[in-house]
Coordinates of C-alpha atoms and ligand atoms in Angstrom, one line a residue:
Chain A
M1 CA -21.9 5.9 -27.8
D2 CA -20.2 9.0 -29.1
G3 CA -18.6 10.6 -26.1
S4 CA -20.4 13.9 -25.8
I5 CA -20.5 15.5 -22.4
S6 CA -23.0 17.8 -20.9
V7 CA -22.5 19.3 -17.4
S8 CA -25.1 21.3 -15.7
N9 CA -25.0 23.1 -12.3
L10 CA -22.0 21.1 -11.1
N11 CA -21.1 22.0 -7.5
V12 CA -18.3 20.3 -5.5
W13 CA -17.4 20.7 -1.8
F14 CA -14.4 19.4 0.0
D15 CA -15.8 19.5 3.6
T16 CA -16.8 23.2 3.7
N17 CA -14.5 24.3 0.9
H18 CA -16.8 25.1 -2.1
A19 CA -14.3 24.0 -4.9
L20 CA -16.6 24.2 -7.9
K21 CA -19.5 26.6 -8.2
D22 CA -22.4 26.0 -10.6
V23 CA -20.3 24.9 -13.6
S24 CA -22.3 24.2 -16.8
L25 CA -20.9 23.4 -20.2
K26 CA -21.3 21.1 -23.2
I27 CA -18.4 19.3 -24.8
G28 CA -18.8 17.9 -28.2
K29 CA -17.5 14.5 -29.4
N30 CA -14.1 14.3 -31.1
E31 CA -13.0 17.6 -29.8
I32 CA -10.0 18.6 -27.7
T33 CA -11.0 20.9 -24.8
A34 CA -8.4 22.6 -22.8
I35 CA -9.1 23.6 -19.2
I36 CA -7.0 26.5 -18.0
G37 CA -6.9 28.7 -14.9
P38 CA -4.6 29.5 -12.0
S39 CA -3.6 26.9 -9.5
G40 CA -6.3 25.8 -7.1
C41 CA -9.2 27.0 -9.3
G42 CA -10.7 23.6 -9.6
K43 CA -9.4 22.2 -12.9
S44 CA -8.4 18.8 -11.5
T45 CA -11.6 18.7 -9.4
F46 CA -13.6 19.3 -12.5
I47 CA -12.2 16.5 -14.6
R48 CA -12.2 14.2 -11.7
C49 CA -15.9 14.6 -11.6
L50 CA -16.2 13.3 -15.1
N51 CA -15.0 9.8 -14.2
R52 CA -16.2 10.1 -10.6
M53 CA -12.7 9.9 -9.1
N54 CA -13.8 12.3 -6.4
D55 CA -15.8 9.4 -4.9
I56 CA -12.6 8.1 -3.5
I57 CA -12.0 11.2 -1.4
P58 CA -13.9 10.8 1.9
K59 CA -15.0 14.4 2.5
C60 CA -16.0 15.3 -1.0
R61 CA -19.6 16.1 -2.0
V62 CA -20.7 16.4 -5.6
E63 CA -24.0 17.9 -6.8
G64 CA -25.4 18.6 -10.3
T65 CA -25.8 16.4 -13.3
I66 CA -23.2 15.2 -15.8
H67 CA -24.6 13.5 -18.9
I68 CA -22.3 11.4 -20.9
D69 CA -23.9 10.1 -24.1
G70 CA -27.2 11.2 -22.6
E71 CA -26.7 9.2 -19.4
D72 CA -26.4 10.9 -16.0
I73 CA -23.3 9.5 -14.4
N74 CA -24.1 11.0 -11.0
N75 CA -27.2 8.9 -10.9
P76 CA -26.8 6.7 -7.8
K77 CA -27.9 3.7 -9.7
I78 CA -25.1 3.9 -12.3
D79 CA -22.2 1.5 -12.1
V80 CA -19.2 3.7 -11.3
V81 CA -16.7 1.0 -12.4
E82 CA -18.4 0.9 -15.8
V83 CA -18.2 4.7 -16.1
R84 CA -14.5 4.7 -15.4
R85 CA -14.0 2.1 -18.1
R86 CA -15.6 4.4 -20.6
I87 CA -13.5 7.4 -19.5
G88 CA -9.7 7.0 -19.4
M89 CA -7.6 9.3 -17.2
V90 CA -3.9 10.3 -17.3
F91 CA -2.5 12.0 -14.3
Q92 CA -0.2 14.8 -13.7
K93 CA 2.7 12.7 -12.5
P94 CA 3.3 9.4 -14.4
N95 CA 2.1 6.6 -12.2
P96 CA 2.9 3.3 -13.7
F97 CA 2.4 0.2 -11.6
P98 CA 5.5 -1.5 -10.1
K99 CA 5.1 -4.2 -12.7
S100 CA 6.6 -4.9 -16.2
I101 CA 5.7 -2.7 -19.2
H102 CA 3.6 -5.5 -20.6
E103 CA 1.8 -6.1 -17.3
N104 CA 1.1 -2.4 -16.8
I105 CA -1.1 -2.4 -20.0
A106 CA -2.5 -5.9 -19.7
Y107 CA -3.6 -5.4 -16.1
A108 CA -7.0 -3.8 -16.6
P109 CA -8.1 -5.4 -19.9
R110 CA -7.4 -8.8 -18.4
L111 CA -9.6 -8.0 -15.4
H112 CA -12.4 -6.6 -17.5
G113 CA -12.4 -9.3 -20.2
M114 CA -13.0 -8.7 -23.9
V115 CA -16.3 -7.2 -25.0
E116 CA -18.0 -9.8 -27.1
S117 CA -21.2 -7.9 -27.9
S118 CA -23.0 -4.9 -26.5
N119 CA -26.7 -5.7 -26.2
G120 CA -27.8 -2.2 -26.8
E121 CA -28.3 0.8 -24.5
G122 CA -28.2 0.4 -20.7
S123 CA -27.4 -3.2 -20.4
E124 CA -24.0 -4.4 -19.4
P125 CA -21.9 -5.6 -22.4
K126 CA -21.1 -9.3 -22.5
R127 CA -17.5 -10.1 -21.8
R128 CA -15.2 -13.1 -22.0
N129 CA -11.6 -13.8 -21.1
Y130 CA -8.9 -12.6 -23.5
T131 CA -6.6 -15.2 -25.0
K132 CA -2.9 -14.6 -24.6
K133 CA -2.6 -13.7 -28.3
E134 CA -5.4 -11.1 -28.0
I135 CA -3.7 -9.6 -24.9
D136 CA -0.4 -9.3 -26.7
D137 CA -2.1 -7.7 -29.7
L138 CA -3.9 -5.3 -27.5
V139 CA -0.7 -4.3 -25.7
E140 CA 1.0 -3.8 -29.0
W141 CA -1.9 -1.7 -30.4
S142 CA -2.0 0.5 -27.3
L143 CA 1.7 1.1 -27.3
K144 CA 1.7 1.9 -31.0
R145 CA -1.2 4.3 -30.4
A146 CA 0.7 6.0 -27.6
A147 CA 3.8 6.3 -29.8
L148 CA 5.9 4.2 -27.5
W149 CA 6.0 0.8 -29.2
G150 CA 9.3 1.4 -31.0
E151 CA 11.1 2.3 -27.8
V152 CA 10.0 -0.6 -25.7
K153 CA 9.2 -3.5 -27.9
D154 CA 12.4 -5.3 -27.0
R155 CA 12.0 -4.9 -23.2
M156 CA 8.3 -5.6 -22.6
H157 CA 9.1 -7.6 -19.5
K158 CA 11.3 -5.1 -17.9
S159 CA 10.1 -2.9 -15.0
A160 CA 8.1 0.2 -16.1
Y161 CA 10.3 2.1 -13.6
E162 CA 13.2 1.7 -16.0
L163 CA 11.5 4.1 -18.5
S164 CA 12.2 7.8 -18.6
G165 CA 9.5 10.2 -17.3
G166 CA 8.2 11.0 -20.8
Q167 CA 8.1 7.3 -21.7
Q168 CA 6.3 6.5 -18.4
Q169 CA 3.7 9.1 -19.2
R170 CA 3.1 7.6 -22.7
L171 CA 2.9 4.2 -21.0
C172 CA 0.2 5.5 -18.8
I173 CA -1.6 6.8 -21.9
A174 CA -1.3 3.4 -23.5
R175 CA -2.6 1.8 -20.3
A176 CA -5.7 4.0 -20.4
L177 CA -6.2 3.3 -24.1
A178 CA -6.1 -0.4 -23.7
V179 CA -9.4 -0.3 -21.8
K180 CA -10.9 1.2 -25.0
P181 CA -12.5 4.3 -23.5
E182 CA -14.6 6.9 -25.4
I183 CA -13.3 9.9 -23.6
M184 CA -9.8 10.6 -22.5
L185 CA -9.0 13.0 -19.6
F186 CA -5.5 14.4 -19.2
D187 CA -4.6 16.3 -16.0
E188 CA -1.5 18.3 -16.8
P189 CA 0.1 15.4 -18.6
C190 CA 3.2 17.3 -19.6
S191 CA 4.0 19.1 -16.4
A192 CA 7.0 16.8 -15.7
L193 CA 8.2 16.5 -19.2
D194 CA 10.8 18.2 -21.5
P195 CA 9.8 20.0 -24.7
I196 CA 10.6 16.9 -26.9
A197 CA 8.5 14.6 -24.8
T198 CA 5.8 17.3 -24.6
A199 CA 5.7 17.6 -28.4
K200 CA 5.3 13.9 -28.7
I201 CA 2.4 13.9 -26.4
E202 CA 0.8 16.9 -28.1
D203 CA 1.0 15.1 -31.5
L204 CA -0.6 12.1 -29.8
L205 CA -3.4 14.2 -28.4
V206 CA -4.3 15.5 -31.9
D207 CA -4.1 12.0 -33.3
L208 CA -6.4 10.7 -30.5
K209 CA -9.0 13.3 -31.3
K210 CA -10.1 11.3 -34.3
D211 CA -11.5 8.6 -32.1
Y212 CA -11.9 10.1 -28.7
T213 CA -13.3 13.1 -26.9
V214 CA -10.2 14.6 -25.2
I215 CA -10.1 17.0 -22.2
I216 CA -6.8 18.3 -21.1
V217 CA -5.9 20.4 -18.1
T218 CA -2.9 22.6 -18.7
H219 CA -0.9 25.5 -17.3
N220 CA 0.8 26.0 -20.6
M221 CA -1.0 28.6 -22.7
Q222 CA 0.9 27.8 -25.8
Q223 CA -0.1 24.2 -25.4
A224 CA -3.7 25.0 -25.1
A225 CA -3.5 27.3 -28.2
R226 CA -1.7 24.6 -30.2
V227 CA -3.9 21.6 -29.6
A228 CA -7.3 22.6 -28.3
D229 CA -10.4 23.2 -30.3
K230 CA -12.3 24.6 -27.3
T231 CA -10.9 26.3 -24.1
A232 CA -12.5 26.7 -20.8
Y233 CA -11.2 29.2 -18.3
F234 CA -11.8 28.6 -14.6
Y235 CA -11.2 31.0 -11.8
L236 CA -11.8 30.4 -8.1
G237 CA -14.1 27.4 -8.8
E238 CA -16.2 29.2 -11.4
L239 CA -16.3 28.7 -15.1
I240 CA -15.5 32.2 -16.4
E241 CA -15.5 31.7 -20.1
Y242 CA -15.8 28.8 -22.5
G243 CA -15.5 28.9 -26.3
D244 CA -13.4 28.3 -29.4
T245 CA -9.8 28.4 -28.5
E246 CA -9.0 31.1 -31.0
Q247 CA -11.7 33.3 -29.7
I248 CA -10.6 32.8 -26.1
F249 CA -7.1 33.6 -26.8
E250 CA -7.6 36.5 -29.3
K251 CA -10.9 38.1 -28.3
P252 CA -11.7 37.1 -24.7
Q253 CA -15.1 38.4 -23.7
K254 CA -14.3 38.6 -20.0
K255 CA -11.8 40.8 -18.3
L256 CA -10.6 38.0 -16.0
T257 CA -9.9 35.8 -19.0
E258 CA -7.9 38.5 -20.7
Q259 CA -5.9 39.2 -17.6
Y260 CA -5.0 35.6 -17.2
I261 CA -4.1 35.0 -20.8
T262 CA -2.0 38.0 -21.1
G263 CA -0.1 37.0 -18.0
R264 CA -1.3 39.9 -15.7
M265 CA -2.6 37.4 -13.2
G266 CA -1.9 34.1 -11.5
Chain B
M1 CA 31.1 40.4 6.4
A2 CA 33.3 37.5 5.3
V3 CA 34.4 37.0 8.9
K4 CA 30.8 36.9 10.0
V5 CA 29.7 34.3 7.4
K6 CA 32.6 32.2 8.4
S7 CA 31.7 32.2 12.1
I8 CA 28.0 31.4 11.3
A9 CA 29.2 28.5 9.2
R10 CA 31.5 27.3 11.9
R11 CA 28.7 27.5 14.5
R12 CA 26.3 25.6 12.2
A13 CA 28.9 22.9 11.6
F14 CA 29.4 22.6 15.4
V15 CA 25.7 22.2 16.0
E16 CA 25.3 19.7 13.2
N17 CA 28.2 17.7 14.3
G18 CA 27.0 17.7 17.8
I19 CA 23.6 16.4 16.7
R20 CA 25.3 13.7 14.5
Y21 CA 27.6 12.5 17.3
S22 CA 24.8 12.3 19.9
F23 CA 22.7 10.2 17.6
A24 CA 25.7 8.1 16.7
A25 CA 26.3 7.6 20.5
I26 CA 22.7 6.5 21.1
S27 CA 22.8 3.9 18.3
A28 CA 26.3 2.8 19.4
F29 CA 24.9 2.3 22.8
S30 CA 22.0 0.1 21.7
I31 CA 24.4 -2.0 19.6
F32 CA 26.7 -2.2 22.6
V33 CA 23.8 -3.5 24.8
L34 CA 23.0 -6.1 22.1
V35 CA 26.6 -7.3 22.0
L36 CA 26.8 -7.3 25.8
V37 CA 23.7 -9.5 26.0
A38 CA 24.9 -11.8 23.3
L39 CA 28.3 -12.1 25.0
F40 CA 26.7 -12.8 28.4
L41 CA 24.6 -15.5 26.8
I42 CA 27.5 -17.1 25.0
I43 CA 29.9 -17.0 27.9
N44 CA 27.3 -18.6 30.2
A45 CA 26.1 -21.1 27.6
L46 CA 29.5 -22.4 26.5
P47 CA 30.2 -24.4 29.7
A48 CA 27.0 -26.3 29.0
F49 CA 28.6 -27.9 26.0
R50 CA 31.6 -29.0 28.0
M51 CA 29.3 -30.8 30.4
I52 CA 26.6 -32.0 27.9
S53 CA 27.6 -33.2 24.5
P54 CA 26.1 -30.9 21.8
G55 CA 24.6 -34.0 20.2
T56 CA 22.5 -34.8 23.3
F57 CA 21.6 -31.2 23.8
F58 CA 20.4 -30.5 20.3
F59 CA 19.0 -33.9 19.5
G60 CA 18.0 -35.3 22.9
T61 CA 14.3 -35.9 23.2
V62 CA 14.1 -35.8 27.0
W63 CA 14.4 -32.7 29.1
D64 CA 14.7 -34.0 32.7
P65 CA 17.2 -31.8 34.5
T66 CA 16.1 -32.6 38.0
S67 CA 16.4 -36.4 37.9
P68 CA 18.6 -37.4 40.8
L69 CA 20.1 -40.4 38.9
N70 CA 20.3 -39.4 35.3
P71 CA 19.5 -35.8 34.5
L72 CA 18.9 -35.3 30.7
Y73 CA 19.2 -32.0 28.8
G74 CA 17.6 -32.6 25.4
I75 CA 16.2 -29.4 23.8
V76 CA 14.0 -31.1 21.3
P77 CA 10.8 -31.2 23.4
L78 CA 11.1 -27.6 24.3
F79 CA 11.9 -26.6 20.7
V80 CA 8.9 -28.6 19.4
A81 CA 6.6 -27.0 22.0
T82 CA 7.7 -23.5 21.0
L83 CA 7.3 -24.5 17.4
L84 CA 3.7 -25.8 17.9
V85 CA 2.6 -22.8 20.0
T86 CA 4.0 -20.4 17.4
L87 CA 2.5 -22.4 14.6
I88 CA -1.0 -22.3 16.1
S89 CA -0.8 -18.6 17.0
A90 CA 0.6 -17.7 13.5
L91 CA -2.2 -19.8 11.8
I92 CA -4.8 -17.8 13.7
A93 CA -3.1 -14.4 13.8
I94 CA -1.9 -14.1 10.2
P95 CA -5.3 -14.4 8.4
I96 CA -7.2 -12.4 11.0
G97 CA -4.5 -9.8 11.2
L98 CA -4.4 -9.5 7.4
G99 CA -8.1 -9.3 7.1
C100 CA -8.3 -6.7 9.9
T101 CA -5.5 -4.6 8.2
I102 CA -7.2 -4.6 4.8
Y103 CA -10.5 -3.7 6.4
L104 CA -9.0 -0.9 8.4
A105 CA -6.8 0.5 5.7
E106 CA -9.0 0.3 2.7
L107 CA -12.6 -0.6 3.4
A108 CA -13.7 0.8 6.8
H109 CA -15.6 4.0 6.9
P110 CA -13.3 6.8 8.4
R111 CA -15.6 6.9 11.5
V112 CA -15.3 3.2 12.1
R113 CA -11.5 3.4 11.6
A114 CA -11.3 6.2 14.1
I115 CA -12.7 3.8 16.7
M116 CA -11.1 0.5 15.7
K117 CA -7.5 1.7 15.3
P118 CA -7.1 2.9 18.9
A119 CA -8.9 -0.2 20.1
V120 CA -6.4 -2.4 18.3
E121 CA -3.6 -0.4 19.8
V122 CA -5.0 -0.8 23.3
L123 CA -5.0 -4.5 22.7
A124 CA -1.3 -4.3 22.0
G125 CA -0.8 -2.6 25.4
I126 CA -2.5 -5.3 27.5
P127 CA 0.2 -6.8 29.8
S128 CA 0.9 -10.3 28.9
V129 CA 0.3 -11.5 32.4
V130 CA -3.3 -10.4 32.1
L131 CA -3.7 -12.3 28.9
G132 CA -2.1 -15.3 30.5
F133 CA -4.5 -15.1 33.4
F134 CA -7.4 -14.8 31.0
A135 CA -6.1 -17.9 29.2
L136 CA -5.7 -19.8 32.4
I137 CA -9.2 -19.1 33.8
V138 CA -11.5 -18.5 30.9
L139 CA -10.0 -19.7 27.6
A140 CA -8.8 -23.0 29.1
T141 CA -12.3 -23.7 30.3
W142 CA -13.9 -23.0 27.0
A143 CA -11.3 -25.1 25.2
Q144 CA -12.0 -27.9 27.7
D145 CA -15.7 -27.9 26.9
I146 CA -15.2 -27.7 23.1
F147 CA -12.2 -29.8 22.3
D148 CA -12.0 -32.2 25.3
P149 CA -8.2 -31.9 25.4
V150 CA -5.7 -34.3 27.0
N151 CA -4.8 -31.6 29.6
R152 CA -6.8 -28.6 30.6
L153 CA -3.8 -26.3 30.1
N154 CA -2.2 -27.1 26.8
L155 CA -0.3 -25.8 23.8
F156 CA -3.4 -25.0 21.9
V157 CA -4.7 -22.6 24.7
G158 CA -1.3 -20.9 24.8
G159 CA -1.2 -20.6 21.0
V160 CA -4.7 -19.1 20.8
M161 CA -3.9 -16.6 23.5
L162 CA -0.6 -15.7 21.9
S163 CA -2.4 -14.9 18.7
A164 CA -4.2 -12.2 20.5
M165 CA -0.9 -10.6 21.2
M166 CA 0.3 -11.1 17.6
I167 CA -2.7 -9.6 15.9
P168 CA -2.2 -6.0 17.1
I169 CA 1.4 -6.0 16.1
M170 CA 0.5 -7.5 12.7
V171 CA -2.2 -5.0 12.1
S172 CA -0.3 -1.9 13.1
L173 CA 2.9 -2.9 11.1
S174 CA 1.1 -4.1 8.0
E175 CA -1.3 -1.1 8.0
D176 CA 1.8 1.1 7.8
A177 CA 2.9 -0.9 4.8
I178 CA -0.5 -0.6 3.1
N179 CA -0.7 3.1 3.9
S180 CA 2.7 3.7 2.4
V181 CA 1.5 2.5 -1.0
P182 CA 1.3 5.7 -3.0
R183 CA -2.2 7.1 -3.5
S184 CA -1.3 7.7 -7.1
L185 CA -1.1 3.9 -7.7
K186 CA -4.6 3.3 -6.2
E187 CA -6.0 6.1 -8.3
A188 CA -4.3 4.7 -11.4
S189 CA -6.0 1.4 -10.8
Y190 CA -9.5 2.9 -10.0
A191 CA -9.3 5.1 -13.0
L192 CA -9.0 2.1 -15.2
G193 CA -12.4 0.9 -14.1
T194 CA -11.3 -1.8 -11.7
T195 CA -13.3 -2.7 -8.6
R196 CA -12.2 -2.1 -5.1
W197 CA -11.3 -5.7 -4.5
E198 CA -9.4 -6.0 -7.8
T199 CA -7.4 -2.9 -6.8
I200 CA -6.7 -4.2 -3.3
S201 CA -5.6 -7.7 -4.4
K202 CA -3.8 -6.8 -7.6
V203 CA -2.2 -3.4 -6.8
I204 CA -2.2 -2.5 -3.2
L205 CA -1.3 -5.9 -1.6
P206 CA 1.5 -6.7 -4.1
A207 CA 3.0 -3.2 -3.5
A208 CA 2.7 -3.6 0.3
K209 CA 3.9 -7.2 0.3
P210 CA 7.4 -6.8 1.6
G211 CA 6.1 -4.7 4.5
I212 CA 3.4 -7.3 5.2
V213 CA 5.8 -10.2 5.1
A214 CA 8.1 -8.2 7.5
A215 CA 5.1 -7.6 9.8
I216 CA 4.4 -11.4 9.8
M217 CA 8.0 -12.2 10.6
L218 CA 8.2 -9.7 13.5
S219 CA 5.0 -10.9 15.0
I220 CA 6.2 -14.5 14.8
G221 CA 9.4 -13.3 16.5
R222 CA 7.2 -11.9 19.2
A223 CA 5.4 -15.2 19.6
V224 CA 8.6 -17.2 19.8
G225 CA 10.0 -14.9 22.5
E226 CA 6.8 -14.5 24.6
T227 CA 7.0 -16.0 28.0
M228 CA 4.2 -15.1 30.5
V229 CA 1.3 -16.3 28.4
V230 CA 2.9 -19.7 27.7
V231 CA 4.0 -20.2 31.3
M232 CA 0.5 -19.7 32.5
A233 CA -1.5 -21.4 29.7
C234 CA 0.5 -24.3 28.4
G235 CA 0.8 -26.6 31.4
N236 CA 4.6 -26.8 31.3
A237 CA 5.0 -30.6 31.1
P238 CA 8.5 -31.2 29.6
H239 CA 7.6 -34.2 27.5
L240 CA 8.0 -34.5 23.7
T241 CA 4.6 -34.2 22.2
F242 CA 3.1 -33.3 18.8
N243 CA -0.4 -33.2 20.2
V244 CA -1.4 -29.6 20.6
F245 CA -4.1 -30.5 23.1
S246 CA -1.6 -31.9 25.6
S247 CA 0.4 -29.7 27.9
G248 CA 3.9 -28.7 26.9
L249 CA 6.9 -26.7 27.9
T250 CA 8.3 -24.0 25.6
M251 CA 11.9 -22.8 25.6
T252 CA 10.9 -19.5 27.2
A253 CA 8.8 -21.2 29.8
T254 CA 11.6 -23.5 30.7
I255 CA 13.9 -20.6 31.5
A256 CA 11.3 -18.7 33.4
N257 CA 10.3 -21.7 35.4
E258 CA 13.6 -23.3 36.2
M259 CA 16.1 -20.4 36.5
G260 CA 14.8 -19.4 39.9
E261 CA 15.5 -22.8 41.5
V262 CA 18.6 -23.9 39.8
A263 CA 22.0 -24.2 41.6
F264 CA 24.5 -21.6 40.5
N265 CA 27.1 -22.9 38.1
S266 CA 25.5 -26.3 37.9
T267 CA 25.0 -28.1 34.6
H268 CA 21.4 -27.3 34.7
Y269 CA 22.3 -23.6 35.1
Y270 CA 24.4 -23.6 32.1
A271 CA 22.0 -25.6 30.1
L272 CA 19.3 -23.0 30.6
F273 CA 21.7 -20.4 29.2
A274 CA 22.2 -22.6 26.2
V275 CA 18.4 -22.7 25.7
G276 CA 18.4 -18.9 26.0
L277 CA 21.1 -18.7 23.4
V278 CA 19.1 -20.8 20.9
L279 CA 16.1 -18.6 21.6
F280 CA 18.2 -15.4 21.1
I281 CA 19.6 -16.7 17.7
L282 CA 16.1 -17.7 16.6
T283 CA 14.5 -14.3 17.3
F284 CA 17.6 -12.5 16.0
I285 CA 17.3 -14.4 12.7
L286 CA 13.5 -13.6 12.4
N287 CA 14.0 -9.9 13.1
Y288 CA 17.0 -9.7 10.8
V289 CA 15.1 -11.4 7.9
A290 CA 12.2 -9.0 8.5
D291 CA 14.6 -6.1 8.4
I292 CA 16.1 -7.2 5.1
I293 CA 12.6 -7.6 3.6
L294 CA 11.6 -4.1 4.8
N295 CA 14.7 -2.4 3.4
R296 CA 14.1 -4.0 0.1
Q297 CA 10.7 -2.4 0.0
E298 CA 12.1 1.1 0.6
E299 CA 14.5 0.8 -2.3
R300 CA 11.7 0.1 -4.7
Y301 CA 10.1 3.5 -4.6
Ligands
ATP401 N1 -8.4 15.8 -1.9 C1 -8.8 17.1 -1.5 N2 -9.2 17.3 -0.3 C2 -9.6 18.6 0.1 N3 -9.6 19.6 -0.7 C3 -9.2 19.5 -2.0 C4 -8.8 18.2 -2.5 N4 -8.5 18.3 -3.8 C5 -8.7 19.6 -4.1 N5 -9.1 20.3 -3.0 C6 -9.4 21.7 -3.0 O1 -10.2 22.0 -4.1 C7 -9.8 23.2 -4.7 C8 -9.5 23.0 -6.2 O2 -8.4 22.1 -6.3 P1 -7.9 21.5 -7.6 O3 -6.9 20.4 -7.3 O4 -9.1 21.1 -8.4 O5 -7.1 22.7 -8.3 P2 -6.4 22.8 -9.7 O6 -7.1 23.8 -10.5 O7 -6.3 21.4 -10.3 O8 -5.0 23.3 -9.3 P3 -3.5 22.9 -9.8 O9 -3.3 23.7 -11.1 O10 -2.6 23.4 -8.7 O11 -3.5 21.5 -10.0 C9 -8.6 23.7 -3.9 O12 -9.1 24.7 -3.0 C10 -8.2 22.5 -3.1 O13 -7.7 22.9 -1.9
MG402 MG1 -4.7 20.1 -10.6

């Protein structure tokens, strides 16, 4: 249970479109990894493989292995629902439920129940229902963790749609944290946000790193340089280069990477 | 240059106004027709209340317009028959329609959906007289064997057949409602590690609820107003009954059956218009409520 990820020979097709080609990489625990690359190069497709969200898309085919904590999540015998509980995801556009702020966060934990004990590797953890107090505490904890508590604590039962875009995005982060994942995936979480909201989320990412493995897709080079430990550059479905952020930005090994980073392409 | 821009702008304004006015004219025309029908009904129904007291019309429990000595025009038996038929068809059509919708919209394999959706739509296109004929010949016989009804043709048979007309309407309207739930909401729910059923029941259905309720109201409106099936399947005995296995006469069937034989300008003639007016108001309310509910859904996103 540490949140390390090891991907090997990952291929994805949408019908006949070969969207990811033979991607292999290892992501260590408690690191922030930035995924960069031009639009359509497969960044979203890649992170959606990590929590098997591509299953929902009818004509999508995934091949290759993805080990998370040593367990192959593409193994047909694995419980997809359990995989998604261990891996939180925040989407490009804030997508709160049409429910109250409190309900948005309480929704999933209430369905899952509280983990009482995990009986070691492989077996499903034992769960029981949350008490009302426990739910309230969990909601508060998640909102504090997502740096939103102060702004919403007096209107927990108002619609989540009354929040600003940046607040909604932090609500979505809190909602994902409430499930207590080990890994957090962010797909361009700041693309709809202003610099102040973006800065808040970046601070949050760095703070989350202590407890989670974080992967963030971004179009913003400065953002990748600011927050990420490692950076992966994708181009036309291929992983071109992967390494320490500093190295990628200062001494890229590949011509394509250099062209992209210096803005001569895409 | 400036002159040219101006003339282009003027031409565009002309075209756009033209489009706007023609659409306005079309919608004005449909409102005009509605008002015309309402006026026609009201004008022809009003004399009824001069000849029959509203008390006996609305609360009278006997509909016997052809009695030579004492013709009676009580709408209650007709109203009750309509209510019972609608109730039976709604009880059957709503759960089946809803189940069908959820299956088609969220659970079915795309290939299954590609076959089932057109099939449901074809069902919606079957002429009601064909369904009525089927009810008369086949369904009534089955019902006779199973339920041993008071009359072979009865309200139950009509209601069951009506439900076959309601289901396609229910399915196609409420499927629209479910499909209009943004994909991002479903993904949000799945990404939190919820099961398919949890996502359907806790996210998709609540978000689609106004559209589903509207679909239910509209299909009930369809059942209330449907004529051919009930004329052929319900037996048309104008007595007051709460037994769904005995024959009955609905409001629509009354008008369809009796309008052809009635003397022009007689009390009976006007009474049938009064029944028509009640029916009109009833379906109007159902459609109007459905519309309000639907509009409320659109504002939410
Ligand atoms: N649901 C889908 N159905 C079919 N093809 C898809 C689907 N999602 C993605 N693709 C295809 O897969 C390829 C990679 O898309 P992806 O969304 O991963 O790109 P991206 O790098 O995230 O781009 P962006 O920066 O614009 O978000 C594209 O060619 C796209 O057309
Ligand atoms: Mg993307």
